mmCIF file of C-alpha atoms and ligand atoms in Angstrom:
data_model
loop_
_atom_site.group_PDB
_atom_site.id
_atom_site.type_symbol
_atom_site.label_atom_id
_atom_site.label_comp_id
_atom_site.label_asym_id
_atom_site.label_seq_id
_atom_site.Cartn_x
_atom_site.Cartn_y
_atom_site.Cartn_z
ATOM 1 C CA UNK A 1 94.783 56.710 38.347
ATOM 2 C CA UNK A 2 96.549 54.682 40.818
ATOM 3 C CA UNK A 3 99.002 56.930 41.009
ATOM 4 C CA UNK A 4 96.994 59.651 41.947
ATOM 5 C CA UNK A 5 95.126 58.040 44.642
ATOM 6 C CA UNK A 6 98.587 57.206 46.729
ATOM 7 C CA UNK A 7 99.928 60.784 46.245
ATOM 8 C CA UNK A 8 96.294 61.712 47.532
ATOM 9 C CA UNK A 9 96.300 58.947 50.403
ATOM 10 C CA UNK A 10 100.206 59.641 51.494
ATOM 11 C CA UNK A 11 99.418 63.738 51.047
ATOM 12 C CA UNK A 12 96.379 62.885 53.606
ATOM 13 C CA UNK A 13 98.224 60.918 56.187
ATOM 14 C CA UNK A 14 100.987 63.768 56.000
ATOM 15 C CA UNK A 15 98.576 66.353 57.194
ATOM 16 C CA UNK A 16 96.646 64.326 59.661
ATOM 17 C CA UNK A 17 100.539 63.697 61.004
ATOM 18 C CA UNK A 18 101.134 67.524 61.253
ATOM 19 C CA UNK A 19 97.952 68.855 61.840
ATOM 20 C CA UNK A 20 96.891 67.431 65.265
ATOM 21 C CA UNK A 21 95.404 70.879 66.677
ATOM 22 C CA UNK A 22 92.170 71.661 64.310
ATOM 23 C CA UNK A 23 89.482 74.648 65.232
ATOM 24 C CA UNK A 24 86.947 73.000 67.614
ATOM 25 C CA UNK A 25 83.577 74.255 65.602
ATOM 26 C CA UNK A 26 82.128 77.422 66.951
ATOM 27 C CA UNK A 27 78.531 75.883 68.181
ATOM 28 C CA UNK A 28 76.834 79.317 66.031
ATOM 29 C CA UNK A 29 77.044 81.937 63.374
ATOM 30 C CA UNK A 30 79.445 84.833 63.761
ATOM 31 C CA UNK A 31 76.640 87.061 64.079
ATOM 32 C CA UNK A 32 74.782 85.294 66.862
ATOM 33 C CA UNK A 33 75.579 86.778 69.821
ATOM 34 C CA UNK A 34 74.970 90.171 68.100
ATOM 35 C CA UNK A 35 74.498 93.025 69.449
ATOM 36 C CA UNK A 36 76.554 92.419 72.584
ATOM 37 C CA UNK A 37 79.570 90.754 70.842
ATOM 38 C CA UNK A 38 79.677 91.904 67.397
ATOM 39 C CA UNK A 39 80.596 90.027 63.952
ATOM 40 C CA UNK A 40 83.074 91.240 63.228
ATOM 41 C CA UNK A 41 85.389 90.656 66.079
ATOM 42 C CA UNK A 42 83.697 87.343 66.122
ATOM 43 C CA UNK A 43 84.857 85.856 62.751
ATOM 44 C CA UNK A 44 88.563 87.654 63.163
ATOM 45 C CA UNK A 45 88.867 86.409 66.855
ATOM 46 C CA UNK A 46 87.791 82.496 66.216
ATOM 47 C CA UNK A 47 89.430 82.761 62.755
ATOM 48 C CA UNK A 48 92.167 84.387 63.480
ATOM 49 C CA UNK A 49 93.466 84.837 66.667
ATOM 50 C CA UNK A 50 92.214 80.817 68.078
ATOM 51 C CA UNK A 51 93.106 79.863 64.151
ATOM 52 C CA UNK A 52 97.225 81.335 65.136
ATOM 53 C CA UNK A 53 97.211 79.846 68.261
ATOM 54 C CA UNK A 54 96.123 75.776 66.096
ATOM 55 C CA UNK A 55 98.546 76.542 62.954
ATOM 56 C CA UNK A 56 101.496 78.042 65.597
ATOM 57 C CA UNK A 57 100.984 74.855 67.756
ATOM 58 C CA UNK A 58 101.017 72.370 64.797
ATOM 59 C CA UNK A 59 104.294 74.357 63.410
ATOM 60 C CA UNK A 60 105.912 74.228 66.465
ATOM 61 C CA UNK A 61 105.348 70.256 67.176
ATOM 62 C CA UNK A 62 106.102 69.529 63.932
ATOM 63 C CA UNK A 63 109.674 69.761 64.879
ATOM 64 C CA UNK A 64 109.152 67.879 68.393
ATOM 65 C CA UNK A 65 107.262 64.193 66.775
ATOM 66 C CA UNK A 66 107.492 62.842 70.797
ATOM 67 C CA UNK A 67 104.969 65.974 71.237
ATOM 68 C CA UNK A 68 102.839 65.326 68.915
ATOM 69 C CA UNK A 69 99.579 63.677 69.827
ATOM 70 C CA UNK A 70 99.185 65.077 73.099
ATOM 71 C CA UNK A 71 96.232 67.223 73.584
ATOM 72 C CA UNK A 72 96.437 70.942 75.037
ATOM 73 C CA UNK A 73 95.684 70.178 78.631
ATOM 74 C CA UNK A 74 98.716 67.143 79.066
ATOM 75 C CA UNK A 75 100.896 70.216 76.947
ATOM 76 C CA UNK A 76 99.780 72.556 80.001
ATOM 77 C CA UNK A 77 99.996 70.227 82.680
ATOM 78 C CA UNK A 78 103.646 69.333 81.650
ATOM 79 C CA UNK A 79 105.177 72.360 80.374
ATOM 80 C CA UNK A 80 108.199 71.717 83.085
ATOM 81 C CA UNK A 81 109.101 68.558 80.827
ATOM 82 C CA UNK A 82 108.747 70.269 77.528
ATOM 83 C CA UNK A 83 112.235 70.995 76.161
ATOM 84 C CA UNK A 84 113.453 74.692 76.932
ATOM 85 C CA UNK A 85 113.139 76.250 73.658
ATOM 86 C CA UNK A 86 109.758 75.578 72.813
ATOM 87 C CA UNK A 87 108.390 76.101 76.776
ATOM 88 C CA UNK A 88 107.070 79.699 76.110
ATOM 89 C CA UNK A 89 105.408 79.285 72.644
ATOM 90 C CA UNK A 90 103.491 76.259 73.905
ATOM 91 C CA UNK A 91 102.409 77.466 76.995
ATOM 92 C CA UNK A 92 100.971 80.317 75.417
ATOM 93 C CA UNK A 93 99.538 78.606 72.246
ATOM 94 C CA UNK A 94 98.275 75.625 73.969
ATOM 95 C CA UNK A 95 96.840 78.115 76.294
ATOM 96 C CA UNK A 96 95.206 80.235 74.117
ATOM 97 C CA UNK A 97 93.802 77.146 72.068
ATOM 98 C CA UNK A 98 92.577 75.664 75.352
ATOM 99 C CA UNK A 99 91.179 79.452 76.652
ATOM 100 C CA UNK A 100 89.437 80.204 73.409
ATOM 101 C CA UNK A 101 87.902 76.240 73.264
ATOM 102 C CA UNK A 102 85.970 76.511 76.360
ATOM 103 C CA UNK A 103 85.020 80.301 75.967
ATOM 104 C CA UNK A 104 83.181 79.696 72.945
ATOM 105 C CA UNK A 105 81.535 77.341 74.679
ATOM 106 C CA UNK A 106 80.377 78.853 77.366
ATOM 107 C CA UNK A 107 78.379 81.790 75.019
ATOM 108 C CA UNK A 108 75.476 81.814 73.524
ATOM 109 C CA UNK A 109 72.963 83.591 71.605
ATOM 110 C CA UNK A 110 71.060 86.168 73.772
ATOM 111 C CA UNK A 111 67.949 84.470 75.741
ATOM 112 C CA UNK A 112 68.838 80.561 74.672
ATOM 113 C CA UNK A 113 70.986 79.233 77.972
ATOM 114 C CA UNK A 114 69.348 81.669 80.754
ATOM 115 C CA UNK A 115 70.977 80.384 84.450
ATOM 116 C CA UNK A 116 68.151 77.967 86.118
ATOM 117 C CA UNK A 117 66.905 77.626 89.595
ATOM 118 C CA UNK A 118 69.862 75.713 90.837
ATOM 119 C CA UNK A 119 72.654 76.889 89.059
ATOM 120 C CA UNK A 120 71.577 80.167 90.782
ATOM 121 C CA UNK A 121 71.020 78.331 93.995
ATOM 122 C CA UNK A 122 74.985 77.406 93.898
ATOM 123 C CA UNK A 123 76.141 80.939 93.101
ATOM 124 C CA UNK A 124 74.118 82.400 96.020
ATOM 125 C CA UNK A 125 75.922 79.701 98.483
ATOM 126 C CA UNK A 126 78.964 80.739 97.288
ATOM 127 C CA UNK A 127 78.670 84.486 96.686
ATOM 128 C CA UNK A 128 75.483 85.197 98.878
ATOM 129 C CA UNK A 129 73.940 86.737 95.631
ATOM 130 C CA UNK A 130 73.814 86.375 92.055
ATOM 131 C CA UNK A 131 74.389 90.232 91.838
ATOM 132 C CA UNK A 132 77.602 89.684 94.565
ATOM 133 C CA UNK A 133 79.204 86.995 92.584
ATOM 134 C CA UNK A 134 78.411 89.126 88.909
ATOM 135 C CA UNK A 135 80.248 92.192 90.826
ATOM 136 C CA UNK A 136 83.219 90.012 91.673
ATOM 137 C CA UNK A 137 83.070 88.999 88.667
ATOM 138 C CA UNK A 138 83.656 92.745 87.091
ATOM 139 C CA UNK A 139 86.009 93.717 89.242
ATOM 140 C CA UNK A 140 88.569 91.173 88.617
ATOM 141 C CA UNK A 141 87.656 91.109 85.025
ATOM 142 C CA UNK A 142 88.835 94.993 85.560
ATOM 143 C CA UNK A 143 91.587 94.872 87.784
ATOM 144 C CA UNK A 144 93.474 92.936 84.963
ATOM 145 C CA UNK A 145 95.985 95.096 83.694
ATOM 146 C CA UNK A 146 97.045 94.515 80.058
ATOM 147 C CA UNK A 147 95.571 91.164 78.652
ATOM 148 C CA UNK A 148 94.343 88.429 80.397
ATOM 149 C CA UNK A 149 91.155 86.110 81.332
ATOM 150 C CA UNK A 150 88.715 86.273 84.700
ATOM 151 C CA UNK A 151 87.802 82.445 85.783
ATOM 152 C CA UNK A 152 85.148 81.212 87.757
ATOM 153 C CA UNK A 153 86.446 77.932 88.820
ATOM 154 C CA UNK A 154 85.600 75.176 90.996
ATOM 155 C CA UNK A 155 88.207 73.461 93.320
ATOM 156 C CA UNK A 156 88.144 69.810 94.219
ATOM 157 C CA UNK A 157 85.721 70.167 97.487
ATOM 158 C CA UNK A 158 83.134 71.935 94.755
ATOM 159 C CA UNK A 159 83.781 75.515 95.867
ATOM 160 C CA UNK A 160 83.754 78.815 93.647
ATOM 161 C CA UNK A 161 85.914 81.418 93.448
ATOM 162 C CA UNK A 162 86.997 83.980 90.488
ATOM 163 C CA UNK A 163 90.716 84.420 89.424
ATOM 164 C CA UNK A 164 92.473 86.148 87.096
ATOM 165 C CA UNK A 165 95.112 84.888 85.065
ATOM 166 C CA UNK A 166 97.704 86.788 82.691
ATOM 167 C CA UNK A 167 98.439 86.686 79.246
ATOM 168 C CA UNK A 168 96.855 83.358 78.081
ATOM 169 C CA UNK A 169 97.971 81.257 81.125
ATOM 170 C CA UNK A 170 95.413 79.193 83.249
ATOM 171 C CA UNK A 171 95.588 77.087 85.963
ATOM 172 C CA UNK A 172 95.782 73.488 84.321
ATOM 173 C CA UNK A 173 99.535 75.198 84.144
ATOM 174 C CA UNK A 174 99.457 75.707 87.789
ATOM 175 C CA UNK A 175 100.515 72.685 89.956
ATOM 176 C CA UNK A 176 98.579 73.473 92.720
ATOM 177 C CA UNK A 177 94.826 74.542 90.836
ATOM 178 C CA UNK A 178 95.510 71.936 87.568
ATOM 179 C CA UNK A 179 92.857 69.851 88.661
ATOM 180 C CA UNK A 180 90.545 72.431 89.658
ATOM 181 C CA UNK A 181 87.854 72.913 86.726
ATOM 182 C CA UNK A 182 86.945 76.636 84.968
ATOM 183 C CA UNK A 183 83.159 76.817 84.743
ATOM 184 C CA UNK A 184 83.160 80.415 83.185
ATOM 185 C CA UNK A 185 85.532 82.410 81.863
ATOM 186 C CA UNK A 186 85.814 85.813 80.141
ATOM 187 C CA UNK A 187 88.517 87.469 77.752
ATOM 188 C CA UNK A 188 90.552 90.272 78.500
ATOM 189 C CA UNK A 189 92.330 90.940 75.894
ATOM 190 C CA UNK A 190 91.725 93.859 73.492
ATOM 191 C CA UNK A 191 90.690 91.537 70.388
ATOM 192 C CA UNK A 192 87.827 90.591 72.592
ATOM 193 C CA UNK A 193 85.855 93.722 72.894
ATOM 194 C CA UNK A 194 87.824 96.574 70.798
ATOM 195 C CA UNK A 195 86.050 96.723 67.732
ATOM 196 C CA UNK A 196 82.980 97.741 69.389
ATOM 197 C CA UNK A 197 83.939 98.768 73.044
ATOM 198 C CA UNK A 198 87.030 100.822 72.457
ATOM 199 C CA UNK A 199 88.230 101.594 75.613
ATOM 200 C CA UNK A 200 84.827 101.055 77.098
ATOM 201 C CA UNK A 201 85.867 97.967 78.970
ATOM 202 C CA UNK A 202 83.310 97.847 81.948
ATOM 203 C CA UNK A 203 80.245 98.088 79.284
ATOM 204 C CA UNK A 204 81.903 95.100 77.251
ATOM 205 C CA UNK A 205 81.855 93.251 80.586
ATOM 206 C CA UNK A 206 78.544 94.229 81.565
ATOM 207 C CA UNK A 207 77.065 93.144 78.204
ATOM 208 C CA UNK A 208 78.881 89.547 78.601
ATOM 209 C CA UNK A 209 75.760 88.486 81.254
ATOM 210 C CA UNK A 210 73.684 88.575 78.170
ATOM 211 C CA UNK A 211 75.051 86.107 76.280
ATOM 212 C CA UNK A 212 76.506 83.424 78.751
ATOM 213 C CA UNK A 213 75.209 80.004 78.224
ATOM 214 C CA UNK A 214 74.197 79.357 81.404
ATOM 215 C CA UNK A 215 73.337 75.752 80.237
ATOM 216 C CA UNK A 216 76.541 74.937 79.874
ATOM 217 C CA UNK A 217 77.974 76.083 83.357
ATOM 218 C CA UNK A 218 75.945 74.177 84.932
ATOM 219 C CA UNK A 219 76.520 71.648 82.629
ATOM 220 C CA UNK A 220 80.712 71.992 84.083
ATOM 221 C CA UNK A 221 79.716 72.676 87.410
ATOM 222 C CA UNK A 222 77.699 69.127 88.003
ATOM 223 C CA UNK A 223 80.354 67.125 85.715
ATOM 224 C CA UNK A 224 83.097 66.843 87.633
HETATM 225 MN MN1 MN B 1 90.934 86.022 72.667
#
């Protein structure tokens, strides 16, 4: 019996040694933000696609112990000191784990986290509209070519703009925006929106306003 229990305690502390990166919990069901972004693609893009990016991450540091411990955003912010081989696999696992975190977040089932009074007050200042900024909004999201993310970030003097970003970069990886903060973001890539879009790219875009949770851009917006 005693046995047992140290094999169990020593196989525990192994994994929690290896397996720093974990799934953040999605804050719903798979089929909550239904119709608009479907189950489907849902369950295989959290599961899968953010799942690769935590087990590829884990794999890779496991090699690299002077690594380990270090959450995704010190990874991004010092990809320069990273050792050569393993630069491009953790920028883009660390930024597709860090991409995928905060998108989840900021989604929510239809008609639960509709944009309030002053959240809408700050996009007008810095759009002129809430119908200018969602058109900005569109057209970067569709003048990425091949896969990407759109960003609606705030810089240090608390203005907005949208940017676009390839691949699964983002600008924690960029000296000069690192310490500007995404309030918003959107996925370009095909795993996003294929299932149920196709090549229908503008509608998947259009049906994102539905199920933003507004609550929690504001939320980023005031925090920092
Ligand atoms: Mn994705």
């Amino acid at each position: 019996m005693k046995k047992i229990s140290l094999l169990l305690l020593s196989t525990l502390l192994t994994l929690s040694a290896s397996a720093q990166f974990q799934l953040p919990e999605l804050p719903y069901s798979y089929d909550a933000l239904e119709p608009y972004i479907d189950t489907k693609t849902m369950d295989i893009h959290y599961n899968r696609h953010h799942g690769a990016f935590v087990n590829n991450l884990n794999r890779i540091l496991s090699d690299y112990p002077e690594w380990q411990g270090k959450d995704a955003v010190y990874l991004l912010k010092n990809l320069d000191l990273l050792p050569a081989e393993i630069r491009t696999p953790i920028r883009n696992n660390a930024g597709g784990f860090y991409n995928h975190s905060l998108f989840w977040e900021i989604l929510a089932p239809a008609g639960t986290a509709p944009i309030s009074a002053r959240m809408t007050d700050v996009l007008v200042r810095n759009f002129g509209s809430f119908e200018a900024f969602q058109a900005e909004f569109e057209r970067a999201f569709m003048s990425v070519f091949g896969s990407g993310w759109v960003w609606l970030m705030k810089d240090q003097e608390g203005k907005l703009y949208i940017a676009t970003t390839p691949n699964q970069d983002n600008f924690r990886m960029d000296a000069e925006r690192r310490n500007h903060t995404p309030i918003l973001a959107n996925d370009v890539w095909e795993h996003a929106y294929y299932l149920r879009y196709q090549n229908l790219r503008a509608e998947y875009v259009s049906d994102f306003w539905n199920v933003v949770n507004w609550k929690r851009v504001e939320e980023l917006y005031f925090s920092f």
